[in-house]
Short mmCIF file of C-alpha atoms in Angstrom, two decimals:
data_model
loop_
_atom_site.label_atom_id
_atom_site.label_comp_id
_atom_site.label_asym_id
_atom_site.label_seq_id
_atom_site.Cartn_x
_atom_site.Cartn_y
_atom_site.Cartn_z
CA UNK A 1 91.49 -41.40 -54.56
CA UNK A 2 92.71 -43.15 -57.74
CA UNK A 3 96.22 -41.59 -57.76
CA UNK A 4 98.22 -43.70 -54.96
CA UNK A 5 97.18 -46.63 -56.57
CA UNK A 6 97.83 -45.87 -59.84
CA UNK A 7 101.60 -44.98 -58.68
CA UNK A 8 101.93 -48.14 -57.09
CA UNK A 9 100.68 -50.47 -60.03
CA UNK A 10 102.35 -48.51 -62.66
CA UNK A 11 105.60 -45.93 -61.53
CA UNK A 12 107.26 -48.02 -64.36
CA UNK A 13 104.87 -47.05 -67.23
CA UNK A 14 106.13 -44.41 -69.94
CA UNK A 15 104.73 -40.93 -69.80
CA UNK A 16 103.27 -39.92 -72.92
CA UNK A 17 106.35 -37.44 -74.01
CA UNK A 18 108.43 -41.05 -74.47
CA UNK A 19 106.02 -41.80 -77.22
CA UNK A 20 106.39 -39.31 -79.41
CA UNK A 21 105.42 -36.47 -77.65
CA UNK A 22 105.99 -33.01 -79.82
CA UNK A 23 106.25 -30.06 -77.28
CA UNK A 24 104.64 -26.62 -78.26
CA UNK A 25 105.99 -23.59 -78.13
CA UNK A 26 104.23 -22.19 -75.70
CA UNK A 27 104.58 -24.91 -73.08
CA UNK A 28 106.57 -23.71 -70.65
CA UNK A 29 104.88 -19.95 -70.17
CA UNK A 30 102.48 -20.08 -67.03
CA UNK A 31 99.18 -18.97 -67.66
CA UNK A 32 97.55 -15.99 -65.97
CA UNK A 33 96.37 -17.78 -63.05
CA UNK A 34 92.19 -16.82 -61.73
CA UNK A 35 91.64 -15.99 -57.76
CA UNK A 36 88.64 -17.58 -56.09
CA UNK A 37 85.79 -15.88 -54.92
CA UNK A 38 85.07 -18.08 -52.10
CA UNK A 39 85.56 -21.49 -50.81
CA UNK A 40 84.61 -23.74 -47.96
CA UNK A 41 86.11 -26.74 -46.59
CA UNK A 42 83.67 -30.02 -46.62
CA UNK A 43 83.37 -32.71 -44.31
CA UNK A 44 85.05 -35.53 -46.73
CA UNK A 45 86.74 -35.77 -49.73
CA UNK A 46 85.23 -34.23 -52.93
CA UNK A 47 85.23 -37.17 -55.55
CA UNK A 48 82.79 -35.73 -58.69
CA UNK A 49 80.48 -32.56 -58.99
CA UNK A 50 77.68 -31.13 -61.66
CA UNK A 51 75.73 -28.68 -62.19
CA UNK A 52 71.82 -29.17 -62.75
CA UNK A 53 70.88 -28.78 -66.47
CA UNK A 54 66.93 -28.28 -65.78
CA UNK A 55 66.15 -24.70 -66.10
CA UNK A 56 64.82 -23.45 -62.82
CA UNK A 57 67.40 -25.54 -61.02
CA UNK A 58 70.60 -24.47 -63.00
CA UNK A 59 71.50 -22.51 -59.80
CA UNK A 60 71.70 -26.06 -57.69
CA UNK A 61 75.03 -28.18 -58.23
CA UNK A 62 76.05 -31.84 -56.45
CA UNK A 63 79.04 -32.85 -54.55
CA UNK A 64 79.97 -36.36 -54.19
CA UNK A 65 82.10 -37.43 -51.91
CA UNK A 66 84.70 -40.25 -51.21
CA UNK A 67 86.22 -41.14 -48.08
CA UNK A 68 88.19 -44.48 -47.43
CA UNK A 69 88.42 -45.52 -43.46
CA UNK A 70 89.87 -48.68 -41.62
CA UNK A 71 87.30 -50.49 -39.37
CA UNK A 72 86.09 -53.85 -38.25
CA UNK A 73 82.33 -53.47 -38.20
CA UNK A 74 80.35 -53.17 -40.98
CA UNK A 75 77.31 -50.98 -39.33
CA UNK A 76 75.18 -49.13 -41.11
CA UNK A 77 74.74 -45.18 -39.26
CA UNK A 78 71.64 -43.71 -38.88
CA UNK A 79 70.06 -41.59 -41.23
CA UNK A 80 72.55 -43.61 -44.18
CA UNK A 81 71.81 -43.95 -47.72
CA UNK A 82 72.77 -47.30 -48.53
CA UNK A 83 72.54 -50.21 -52.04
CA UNK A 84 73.22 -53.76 -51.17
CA UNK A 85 75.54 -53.74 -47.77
CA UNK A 86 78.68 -54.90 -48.72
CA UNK A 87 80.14 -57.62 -46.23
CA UNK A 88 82.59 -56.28 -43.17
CA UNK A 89 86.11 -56.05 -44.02
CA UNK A 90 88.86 -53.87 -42.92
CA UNK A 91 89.11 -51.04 -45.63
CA UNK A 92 85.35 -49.50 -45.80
CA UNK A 93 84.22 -45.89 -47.68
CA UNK A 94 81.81 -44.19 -46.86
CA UNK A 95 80.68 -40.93 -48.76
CA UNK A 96 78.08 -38.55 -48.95
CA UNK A 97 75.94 -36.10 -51.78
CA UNK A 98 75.79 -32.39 -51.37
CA UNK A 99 73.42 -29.96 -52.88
CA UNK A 100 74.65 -26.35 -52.93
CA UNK A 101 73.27 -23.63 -54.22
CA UNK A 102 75.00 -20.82 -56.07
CA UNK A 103 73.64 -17.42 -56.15
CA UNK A 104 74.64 -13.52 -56.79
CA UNK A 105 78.00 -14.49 -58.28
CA UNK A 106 78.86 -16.54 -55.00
CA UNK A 107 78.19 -14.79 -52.47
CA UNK A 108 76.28 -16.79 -50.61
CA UNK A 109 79.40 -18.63 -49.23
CA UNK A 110 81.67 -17.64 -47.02
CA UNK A 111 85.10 -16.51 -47.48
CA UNK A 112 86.73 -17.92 -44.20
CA UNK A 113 86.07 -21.67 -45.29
CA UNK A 114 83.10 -22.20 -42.77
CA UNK A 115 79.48 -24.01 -43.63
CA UNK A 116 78.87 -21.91 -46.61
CA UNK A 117 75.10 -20.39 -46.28
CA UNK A 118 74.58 -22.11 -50.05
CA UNK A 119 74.65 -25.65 -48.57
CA UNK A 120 70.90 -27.22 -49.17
CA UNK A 121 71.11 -30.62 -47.64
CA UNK A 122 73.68 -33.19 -47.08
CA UNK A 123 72.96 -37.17 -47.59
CA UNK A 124 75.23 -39.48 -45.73
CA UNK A 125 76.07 -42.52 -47.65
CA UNK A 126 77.44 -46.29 -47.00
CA UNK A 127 79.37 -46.09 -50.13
CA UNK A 128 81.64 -43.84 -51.86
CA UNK A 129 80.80 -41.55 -55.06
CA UNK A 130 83.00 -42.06 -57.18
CA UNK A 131 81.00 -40.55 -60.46
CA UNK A 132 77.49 -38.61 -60.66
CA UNK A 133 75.74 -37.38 -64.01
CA UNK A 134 72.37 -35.74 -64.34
CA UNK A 135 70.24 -37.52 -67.19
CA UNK A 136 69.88 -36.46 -71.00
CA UNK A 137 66.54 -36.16 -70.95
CA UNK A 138 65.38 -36.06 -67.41
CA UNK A 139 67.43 -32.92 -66.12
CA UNK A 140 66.03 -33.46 -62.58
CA UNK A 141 67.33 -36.94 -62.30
CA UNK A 142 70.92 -37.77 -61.63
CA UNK A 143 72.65 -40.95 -61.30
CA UNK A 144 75.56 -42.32 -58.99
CA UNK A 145 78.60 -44.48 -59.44
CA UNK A 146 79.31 -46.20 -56.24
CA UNK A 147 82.25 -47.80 -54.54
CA UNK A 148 79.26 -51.13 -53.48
CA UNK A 149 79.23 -52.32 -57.08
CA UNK A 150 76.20 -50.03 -57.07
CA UNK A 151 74.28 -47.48 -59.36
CA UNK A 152 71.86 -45.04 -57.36
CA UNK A 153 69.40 -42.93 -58.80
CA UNK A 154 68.24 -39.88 -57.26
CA UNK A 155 65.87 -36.59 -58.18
CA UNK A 156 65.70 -32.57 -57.68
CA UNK A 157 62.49 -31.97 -56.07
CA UNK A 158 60.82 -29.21 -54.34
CA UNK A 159 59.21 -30.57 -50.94
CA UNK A 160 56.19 -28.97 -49.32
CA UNK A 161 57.59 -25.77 -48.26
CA UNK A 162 59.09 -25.35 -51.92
CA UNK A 163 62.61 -25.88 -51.03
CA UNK A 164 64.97 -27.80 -53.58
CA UNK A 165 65.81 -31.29 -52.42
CA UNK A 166 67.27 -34.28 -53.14
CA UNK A 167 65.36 -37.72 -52.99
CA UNK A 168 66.29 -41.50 -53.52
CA UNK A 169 64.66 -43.12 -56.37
CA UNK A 170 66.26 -46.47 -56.55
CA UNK A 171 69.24 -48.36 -57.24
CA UNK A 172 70.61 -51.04 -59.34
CA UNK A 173 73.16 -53.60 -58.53
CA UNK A 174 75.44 -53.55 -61.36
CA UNK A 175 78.53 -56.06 -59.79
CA UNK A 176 79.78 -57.60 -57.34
CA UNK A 177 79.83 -55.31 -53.79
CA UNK A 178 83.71 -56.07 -53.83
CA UNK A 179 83.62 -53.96 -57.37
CA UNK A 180 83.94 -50.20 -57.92
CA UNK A 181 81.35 -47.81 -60.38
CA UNK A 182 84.27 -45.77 -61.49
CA UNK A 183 82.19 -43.92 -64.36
CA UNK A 184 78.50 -43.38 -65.77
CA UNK A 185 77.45 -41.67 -68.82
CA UNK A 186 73.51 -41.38 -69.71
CA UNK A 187 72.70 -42.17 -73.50
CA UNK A 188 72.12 -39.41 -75.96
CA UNK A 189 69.39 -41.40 -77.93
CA UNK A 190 65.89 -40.12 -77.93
CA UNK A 191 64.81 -43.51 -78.07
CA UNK A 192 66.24 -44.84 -74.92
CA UNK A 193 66.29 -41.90 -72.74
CA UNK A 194 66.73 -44.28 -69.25
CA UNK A 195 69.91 -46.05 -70.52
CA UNK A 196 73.20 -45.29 -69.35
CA UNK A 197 76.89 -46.89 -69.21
CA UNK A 198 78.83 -47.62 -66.51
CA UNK A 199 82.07 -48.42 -66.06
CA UNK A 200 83.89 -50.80 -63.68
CA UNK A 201 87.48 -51.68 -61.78
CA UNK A 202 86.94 -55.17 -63.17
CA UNK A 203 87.37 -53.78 -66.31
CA UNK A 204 84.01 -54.05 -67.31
CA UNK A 205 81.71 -51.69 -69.42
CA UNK A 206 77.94 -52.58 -68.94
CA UNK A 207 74.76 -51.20 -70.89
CA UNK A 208 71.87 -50.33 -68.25
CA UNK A 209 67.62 -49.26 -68.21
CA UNK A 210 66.82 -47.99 -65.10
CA UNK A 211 63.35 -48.49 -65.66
CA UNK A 212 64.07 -51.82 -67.34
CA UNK A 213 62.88 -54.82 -65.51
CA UNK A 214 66.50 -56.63 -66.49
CA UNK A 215 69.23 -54.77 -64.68
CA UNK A 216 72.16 -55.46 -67.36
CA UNK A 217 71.68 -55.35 -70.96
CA UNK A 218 74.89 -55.99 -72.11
CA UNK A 219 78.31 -56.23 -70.85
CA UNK A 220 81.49 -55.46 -72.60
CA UNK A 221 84.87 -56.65 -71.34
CA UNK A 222 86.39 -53.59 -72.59
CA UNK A 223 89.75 -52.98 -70.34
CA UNK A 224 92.41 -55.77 -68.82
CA UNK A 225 92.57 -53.32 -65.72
CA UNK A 226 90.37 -50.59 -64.24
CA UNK A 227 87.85 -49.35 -66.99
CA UNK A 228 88.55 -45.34 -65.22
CA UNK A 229 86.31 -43.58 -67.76
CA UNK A 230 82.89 -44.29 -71.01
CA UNK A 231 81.34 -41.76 -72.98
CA UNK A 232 78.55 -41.98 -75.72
CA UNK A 233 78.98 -40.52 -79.04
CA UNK A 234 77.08 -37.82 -80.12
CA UNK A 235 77.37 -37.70 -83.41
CA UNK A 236 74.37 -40.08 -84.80
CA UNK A 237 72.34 -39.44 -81.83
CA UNK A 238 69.48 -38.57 -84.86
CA UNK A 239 69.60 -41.50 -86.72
CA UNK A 240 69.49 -43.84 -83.10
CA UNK A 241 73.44 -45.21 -84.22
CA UNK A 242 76.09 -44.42 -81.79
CA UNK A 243 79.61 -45.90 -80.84
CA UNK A 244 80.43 -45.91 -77.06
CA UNK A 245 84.03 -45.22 -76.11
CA UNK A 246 85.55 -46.45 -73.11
CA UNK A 247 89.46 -45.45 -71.46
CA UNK A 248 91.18 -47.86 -68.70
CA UNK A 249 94.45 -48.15 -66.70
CA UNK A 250 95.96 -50.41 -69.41
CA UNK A 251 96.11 -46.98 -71.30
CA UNK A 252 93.52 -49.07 -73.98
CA UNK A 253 91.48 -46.47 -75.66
CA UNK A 254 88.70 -48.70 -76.46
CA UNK A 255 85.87 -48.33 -79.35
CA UNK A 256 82.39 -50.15 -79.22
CA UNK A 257 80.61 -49.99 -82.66
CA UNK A 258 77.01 -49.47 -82.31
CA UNK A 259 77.72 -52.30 -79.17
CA UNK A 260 74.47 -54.18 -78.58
CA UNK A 261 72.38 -52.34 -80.49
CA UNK A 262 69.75 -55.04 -80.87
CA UNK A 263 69.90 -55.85 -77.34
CA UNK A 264 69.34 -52.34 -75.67
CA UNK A 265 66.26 -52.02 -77.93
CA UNK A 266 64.98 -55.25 -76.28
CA UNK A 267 65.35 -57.80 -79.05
CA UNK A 268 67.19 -61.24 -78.10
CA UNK A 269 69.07 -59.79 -75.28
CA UNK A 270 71.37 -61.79 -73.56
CA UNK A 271 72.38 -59.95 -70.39
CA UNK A 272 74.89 -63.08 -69.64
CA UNK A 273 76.58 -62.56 -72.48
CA UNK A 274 80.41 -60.98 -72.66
CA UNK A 275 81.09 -58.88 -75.61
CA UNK A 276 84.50 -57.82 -76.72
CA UNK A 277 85.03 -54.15 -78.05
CA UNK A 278 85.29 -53.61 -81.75
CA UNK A 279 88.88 -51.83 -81.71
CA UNK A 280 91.47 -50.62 -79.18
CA UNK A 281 93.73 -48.52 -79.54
CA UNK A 282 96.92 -49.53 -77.11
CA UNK A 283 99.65 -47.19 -78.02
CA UNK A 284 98.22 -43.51 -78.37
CA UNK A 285 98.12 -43.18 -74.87
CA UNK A 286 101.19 -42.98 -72.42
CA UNK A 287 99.61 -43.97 -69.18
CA UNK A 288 96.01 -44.79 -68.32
CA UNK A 289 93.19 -43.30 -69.92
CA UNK A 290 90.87 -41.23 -67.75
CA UNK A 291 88.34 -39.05 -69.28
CA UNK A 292 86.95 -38.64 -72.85
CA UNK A 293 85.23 -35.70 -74.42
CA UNK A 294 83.42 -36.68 -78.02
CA UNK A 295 82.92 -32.99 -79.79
CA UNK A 296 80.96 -32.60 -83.12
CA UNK A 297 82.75 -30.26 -85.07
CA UNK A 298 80.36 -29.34 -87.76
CA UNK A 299 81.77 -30.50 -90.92
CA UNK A 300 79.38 -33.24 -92.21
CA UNK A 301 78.81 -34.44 -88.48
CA UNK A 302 82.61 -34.86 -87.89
CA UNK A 303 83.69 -35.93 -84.01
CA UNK A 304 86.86 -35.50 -82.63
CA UNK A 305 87.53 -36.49 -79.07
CA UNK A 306 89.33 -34.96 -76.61
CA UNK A 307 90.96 -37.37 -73.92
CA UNK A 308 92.40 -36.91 -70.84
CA UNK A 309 95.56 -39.09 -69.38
CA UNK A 310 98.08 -40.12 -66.34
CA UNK A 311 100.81 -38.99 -68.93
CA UNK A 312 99.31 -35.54 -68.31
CA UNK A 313 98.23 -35.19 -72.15
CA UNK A 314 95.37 -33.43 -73.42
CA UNK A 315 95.08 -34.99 -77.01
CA UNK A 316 92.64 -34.46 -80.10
CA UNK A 317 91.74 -37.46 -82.02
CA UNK A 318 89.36 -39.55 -84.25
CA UNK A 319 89.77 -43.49 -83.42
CA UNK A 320 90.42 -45.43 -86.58
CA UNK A 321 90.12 -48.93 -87.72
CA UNK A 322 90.65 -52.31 -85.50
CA UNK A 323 94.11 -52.46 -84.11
CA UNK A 324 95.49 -49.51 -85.65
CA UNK A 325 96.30 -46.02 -83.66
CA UNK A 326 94.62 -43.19 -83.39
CA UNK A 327 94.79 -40.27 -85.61
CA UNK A 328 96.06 -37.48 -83.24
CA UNK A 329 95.19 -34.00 -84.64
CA UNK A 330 97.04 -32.53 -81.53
CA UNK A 331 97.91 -32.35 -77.73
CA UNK A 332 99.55 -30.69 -74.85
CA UNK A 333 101.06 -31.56 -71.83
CA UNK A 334 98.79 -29.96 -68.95
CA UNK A 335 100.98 -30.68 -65.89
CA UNK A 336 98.73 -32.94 -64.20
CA UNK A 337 97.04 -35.59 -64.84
CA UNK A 338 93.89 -35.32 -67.20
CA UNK A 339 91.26 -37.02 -64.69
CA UNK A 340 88.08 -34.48 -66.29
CA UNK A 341 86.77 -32.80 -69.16
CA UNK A 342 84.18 -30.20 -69.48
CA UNK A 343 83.36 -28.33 -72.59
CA UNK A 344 82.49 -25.17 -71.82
CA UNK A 345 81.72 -23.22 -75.41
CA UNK A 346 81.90 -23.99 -78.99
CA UNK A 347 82.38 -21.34 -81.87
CA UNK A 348 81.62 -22.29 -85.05
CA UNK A 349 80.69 -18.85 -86.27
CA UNK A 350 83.90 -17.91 -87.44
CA UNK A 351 83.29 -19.24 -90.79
CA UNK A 352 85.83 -20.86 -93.41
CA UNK A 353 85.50 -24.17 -91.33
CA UNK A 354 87.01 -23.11 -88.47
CA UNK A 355 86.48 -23.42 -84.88
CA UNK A 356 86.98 -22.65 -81.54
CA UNK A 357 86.32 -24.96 -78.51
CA UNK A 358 86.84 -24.20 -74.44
CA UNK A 359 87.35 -26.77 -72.36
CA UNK A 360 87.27 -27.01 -68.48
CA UNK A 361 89.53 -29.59 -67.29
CA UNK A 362 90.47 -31.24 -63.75
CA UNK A 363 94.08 -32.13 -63.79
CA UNK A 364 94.34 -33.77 -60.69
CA UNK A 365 98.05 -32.24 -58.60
CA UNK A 366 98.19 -29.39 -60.82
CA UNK A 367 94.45 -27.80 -60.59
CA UNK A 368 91.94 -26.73 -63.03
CA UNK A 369 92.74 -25.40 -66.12
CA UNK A 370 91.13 -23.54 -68.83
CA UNK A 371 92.32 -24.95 -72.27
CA UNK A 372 91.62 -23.19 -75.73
CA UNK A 373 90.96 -25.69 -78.77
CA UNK A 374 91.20 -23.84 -82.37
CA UNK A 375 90.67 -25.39 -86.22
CA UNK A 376 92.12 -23.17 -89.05
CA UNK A 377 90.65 -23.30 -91.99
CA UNK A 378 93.79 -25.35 -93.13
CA UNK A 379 92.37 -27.55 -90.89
CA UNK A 380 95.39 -27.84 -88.59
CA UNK A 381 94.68 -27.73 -84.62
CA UNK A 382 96.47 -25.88 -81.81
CA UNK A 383 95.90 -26.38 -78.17
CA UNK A 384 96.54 -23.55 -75.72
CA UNK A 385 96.13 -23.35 -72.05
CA UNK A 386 94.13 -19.74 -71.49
CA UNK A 387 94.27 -19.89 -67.86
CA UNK A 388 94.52 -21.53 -64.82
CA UNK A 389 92.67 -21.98 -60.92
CA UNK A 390 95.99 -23.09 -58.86
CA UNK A 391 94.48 -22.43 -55.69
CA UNK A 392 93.90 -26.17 -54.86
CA UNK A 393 96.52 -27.82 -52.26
CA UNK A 394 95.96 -31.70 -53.30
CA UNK A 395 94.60 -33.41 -56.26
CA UNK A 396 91.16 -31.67 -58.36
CA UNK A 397 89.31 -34.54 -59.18
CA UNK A 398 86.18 -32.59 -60.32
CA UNK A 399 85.48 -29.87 -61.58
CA UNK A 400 82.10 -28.18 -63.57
CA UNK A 401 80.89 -24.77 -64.64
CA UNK A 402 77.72 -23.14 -65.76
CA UNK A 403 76.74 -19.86 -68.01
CA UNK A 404 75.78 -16.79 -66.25
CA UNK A 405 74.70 -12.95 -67.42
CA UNK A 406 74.72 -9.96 -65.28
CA UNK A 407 72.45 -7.43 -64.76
CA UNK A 408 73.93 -5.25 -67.87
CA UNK A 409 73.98 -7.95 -70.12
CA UNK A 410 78.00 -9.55 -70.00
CA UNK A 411 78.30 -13.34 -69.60
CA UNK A 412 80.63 -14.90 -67.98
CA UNK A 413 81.35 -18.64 -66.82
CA UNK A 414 81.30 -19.44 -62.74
CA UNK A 415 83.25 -22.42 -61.94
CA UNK A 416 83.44 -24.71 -59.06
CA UNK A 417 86.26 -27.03 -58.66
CA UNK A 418 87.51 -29.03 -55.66
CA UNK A 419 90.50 -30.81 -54.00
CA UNK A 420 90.44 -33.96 -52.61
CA UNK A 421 92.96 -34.19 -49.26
CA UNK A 422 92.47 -30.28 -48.16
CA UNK A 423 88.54 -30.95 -48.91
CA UNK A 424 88.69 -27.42 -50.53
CA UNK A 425 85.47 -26.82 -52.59
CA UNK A 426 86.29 -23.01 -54.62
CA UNK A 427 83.96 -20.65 -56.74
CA UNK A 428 85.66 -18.64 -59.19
CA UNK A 429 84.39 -17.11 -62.21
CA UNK A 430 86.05 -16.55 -66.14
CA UNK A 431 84.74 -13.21 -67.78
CA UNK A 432 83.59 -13.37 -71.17
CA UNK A 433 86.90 -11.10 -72.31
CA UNK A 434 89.45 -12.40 -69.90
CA UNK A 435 90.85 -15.05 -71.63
CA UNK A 436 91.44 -13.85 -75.42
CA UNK A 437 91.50 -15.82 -78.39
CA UNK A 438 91.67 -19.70 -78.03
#
């Protein structure tokens, strides 16, 4: 999807071991590697994937797909979802959004890679998903980044013979048709529970209401090349201040200090207007930057944020002041590139201020990983990788998980993850005392 370009553009560009790059001890023992329980093969290339968060729907996760074809005409198929129709040319993508549904531990799909019995309904679109996110405080709704310059909107319903399915709300126009959605991230702040952030391969970070009247509230010019990846703070999600991070191809780590504030909550907004971010950080990072985690950690509200990179580097930091670099706490070479993030528990419980994250992440030619975050109470980090899903044959763009307790009480964690050329789409599961201490 992203990768052959990427390697075109930038084969030249330092990985992030020629900047600094301390190796740990432990970086060249394998990890005990997890077997699948299932898998099928889909009809196109999985781009992005998630897992409801509403309650009676946690079962139900999406697929988004990406597929990039030559052609001449620019027809619309039958039975197509479609935002503005971009104009004919010779390099179109297409896509489509699955619903699956996973029950009794997986098996409901089959083993042999066939139509899976899981599979709820399949929406054929004119556009490619790049990106999908359910909302913050609609856990039915999810949004879509699009390859149209497009932001589609879309709900979990049950129709009138109570089966789960998905419907088109609307969409939004964000950019020019020519432009790609490469990332979305719904706000975290009570008060604007319908804004979101997109991100774009202009560059371009824009503030959005879905329900708004104005499409754009503000746009930020936050990258020199593709703006891959955005993410919200959490940390003053109570107190309605926030800083919005965005991560490009330029390997810019970008920060946006409570950006627009005044404009999202509807005074004097200027939707014309460019902004410029409020720091960037342009030497942390050894190649582009492609996902970012924020974490609260506890101490007075403290957030760290885990990012992922092209260099292959998982890294732990808190952005500082304009121009200057990053404070890295730590990092670890993955062996892929670091394309997603998931957080899958935090342990603060421990007591004497320390702390144990674990983190799902999607590292592109190298497969899924399970990574182990600690903070002694000397306050020093480690980063270990607990285990790993290498059953994927081409690059694992997406990847998500959700909780799950059996019948005598154990949780554990299914997983789904994909790969994008063998169109593999694999259930596997991490027990609750597999992996050891983080």
């Amino acid at each position: 999807m992203a990768e052959e370009q990427h390697q075109q553009q930038h084969s030249d560009r330092p990985l992030g071991r020629e900047k600094g790059w301390i190796e740990n001890a432990d970086d060249n023992v394998e990890p005990p590697c997890i077997p699948s329980i299932a898998h099928v093969v889909l009809e196109l290339p999985p781009s992005c994937i998630e897992f409801s968060p509403a309650g009676p729907l946690q079962d139900y996760f999406v697929v988004g797909t990406y597929h990039l074809e030559s052609s001449d005409d620019g027809k619309v198929h039958e039975g197509e979802e479609k935002c503005d129709e971009p104009a004919a040319t010779k390099q179109i993508r297409s896509g489509s959004l699955i619903l699956f549904r996973l029950q009794g531990g997986g098996s409901e799909f089959y083993t042999n890679g066939h139509e899976a019995r899981s599979l709820r309904q399949t929406i054929p679109t004119h556009f490619a998903v790049l990106d999908l996110h359910f909302s913050t405080f609609e856990p039915h709704v999810f949004a879509i980044a699009t390859s149209s310059g497009c932001v589609g909107f879309y709900s979990l319903e049950s129709d009138y013979e109570r089966n789960i399915t998905m419907r088109s709300l609307s969409s939004m126009q964000v950019a020019d048709t020519s432009l790609l959605v490469l990332s979305l991230a719904w706000s975290p702040l009570l008060a604007r529970p319908s804004t979101l952030a997109v991100s774009l391969s202009s560059g371009q970070v824009k503030i959005l209401d879905y329900k708004a009247s104005n499409d754009t509230l503000i746009t930020i010019q936050s990258q020199s090349l593709e703006a891959w990846t955005v993410a919200w703070s959490i940390m003053g999600c109570k107190d309605e201040t926030y800083n919005l991070y965005s991560g490009g191809d330029d390997s810019t780590f970008c920060k946006h200090s409570e950006v627009g504030l005044n404009s999202i909550l509807g005074k004097d907004a200027e939707s014309d207007e460019v902004h410029q971010p409020t720091s960037c950080d342009v030497k942390t990072h050894g190649a582009g930057v492609t996902a970012i985690l924020p974490v609260v950690t506890g101490i007075a509200g403290e957030e760290i944020l885990l990012t992922g990179s092209y260099d292959e580097v998982l890294r732990i930091l808190t952005p500082v002041g304009t121009g200057k670099r990053s404070n890295v706490l730590a990092e670890k070479r993955l062996g892929g590139g670091v394309w997603r993030l998931k957080l899958l528990s935090t342990d603060q419980s421990i007591g004497n201020g320390e702390l144990e994250l674990k983190v799902l992440a999607s590292c592109m030619h190298a497969g899924a990983r399970v990574v182990g975050i600690r903070r002694s109470k000397q306050q020093e980090w480690t980063v270990r990788t607990l285990a790993c899903f290498g059953e994927h044959e081409s690059m694992n763009y997406a990847s998500d998980a959700r909780m799950e307790l059996s019948k005598d009480g154990l949780e554990s964690t299914m997983c789904v993850s994909t790969s994008f050329y063998d169109r593999r789409l694999c259930i596997w599961k991490i027990k609750a005392d597999s992996l050891g201490d983080s």
